[in-house]
């Protein structure tokens, strides 16, 4: 830690009033999928389709948080967290995605919000974290415009019923992943492999966001934002083939537009990015007059999810070297690359805290004055309960430590960062990976539903208490 303003004990501090939280999502933790009138979502259908989710896992029971929310709120409180980001299950509130509310679904969220309020924990509510009501999917899902309109109606119902207890609303979680993984690659629900549907979904997700912002404001919502997954595109130095530096910059611009700009630019600036590949851009015929104004309505904050960057270097896609793969920009002379010296998590994701610093500083430059929250950051690890009954997740402590340090440095370098939410409070249903990948700071024994706070939970609680990152002891094992 060089060149950083530190406290007397060497700890790196955060601004006063900084928000500290943890994130979860409805389908990943709630279970109770057929209780109290909940309808099926695309993730129920997908996870029950053989071969789609590793090990045939489903969210049928998950962390059973639908019944154990009191225990989970107590966990948040015991860690000293001031904020909890969770999502609403649309098919719990509107089982078929339209029409009147299912009161019992709303009652659950009301009880959860009351419990949070009783512990002085602010609620940050994601309205859509990927569990579209199946009936809307049967009509085309996000590939059709009507879904954006249904989404705004649902957002209005949620805000009307729950708004008095919600500090911040997040319209969508990671629309890029919905379009790419759900509609283009098919490794997420609804499992489509349809490029046309994917680019249409991009526009309708963004439109749904814009319409929901208006609906939320009309319902008197406090603060409104969106959460985007951000992937800094980094160009590695080293020998550059002739003319390669131009090619690398061109590749960087294209991939940045595809991975980030396709969502960030419409939301911040009301336009699709100049460098995005034509195949990803929604066709002009789908973009009605006024859509982009609606999509770019001013926000109160932006949520940033950060896990991993994308690296490019000069190379030959027809003659790939170790750790190289063809670049998604398809620019000759450019390949994607996983630097050997960087660790990878069990997801295969590169660990690069400087990517978080880059993203926060860059986005703040693009949106001066807009408060940013890291709404997800964390890692999977090979966690297990040791003979002493403890989970000593040193890899995760190291990951959190280095990423928090990067966040603190970003603030000093001008990023307008107002809070940080670790992904995740609990081990949970990790989408296509099922329960095989554990991201929690609290271990869940899925056989008994017992929760065991990991060593990283104690580490994080110390950070929160001090509003600063303690130095790791010199004897630290990694
Ligand atoms: C993000 C998702 C979240 C979780 C993490 C690991 O893309 O928003 O639900 O699965 O990845």
PDB file of C-alpha atoms in Angstrom, residues 89 94 141 416 422 438 467:
ATOM      1  CA  UNK A  89     -39.523 -12.146  -7.381  1.00  0.00           C
ATOM      2  CA  UNK A  94     -47.727 -10.935 -10.228  1.00  0.00           C
ATOM      3  CA  UNK A 141     -40.200 -12.412 -23.158  1.00  0.00           C
ATOM      4  CA  UNK A 416     -17.855   9.181  -6.698  1.00  0.00           C
ATOM      5  CA  UNK A 422     -20.378  -7.857  -1.266  1.00  0.00           C
ATOM      6  CA  UNK A 438     -20.002 -20.825  -3.357  1.00  0.00           C
ATOM      7  CA  UNK A 467     -15.009   2.075   7.945  1.00  0.00           C
TER       8      UNK A 467
END
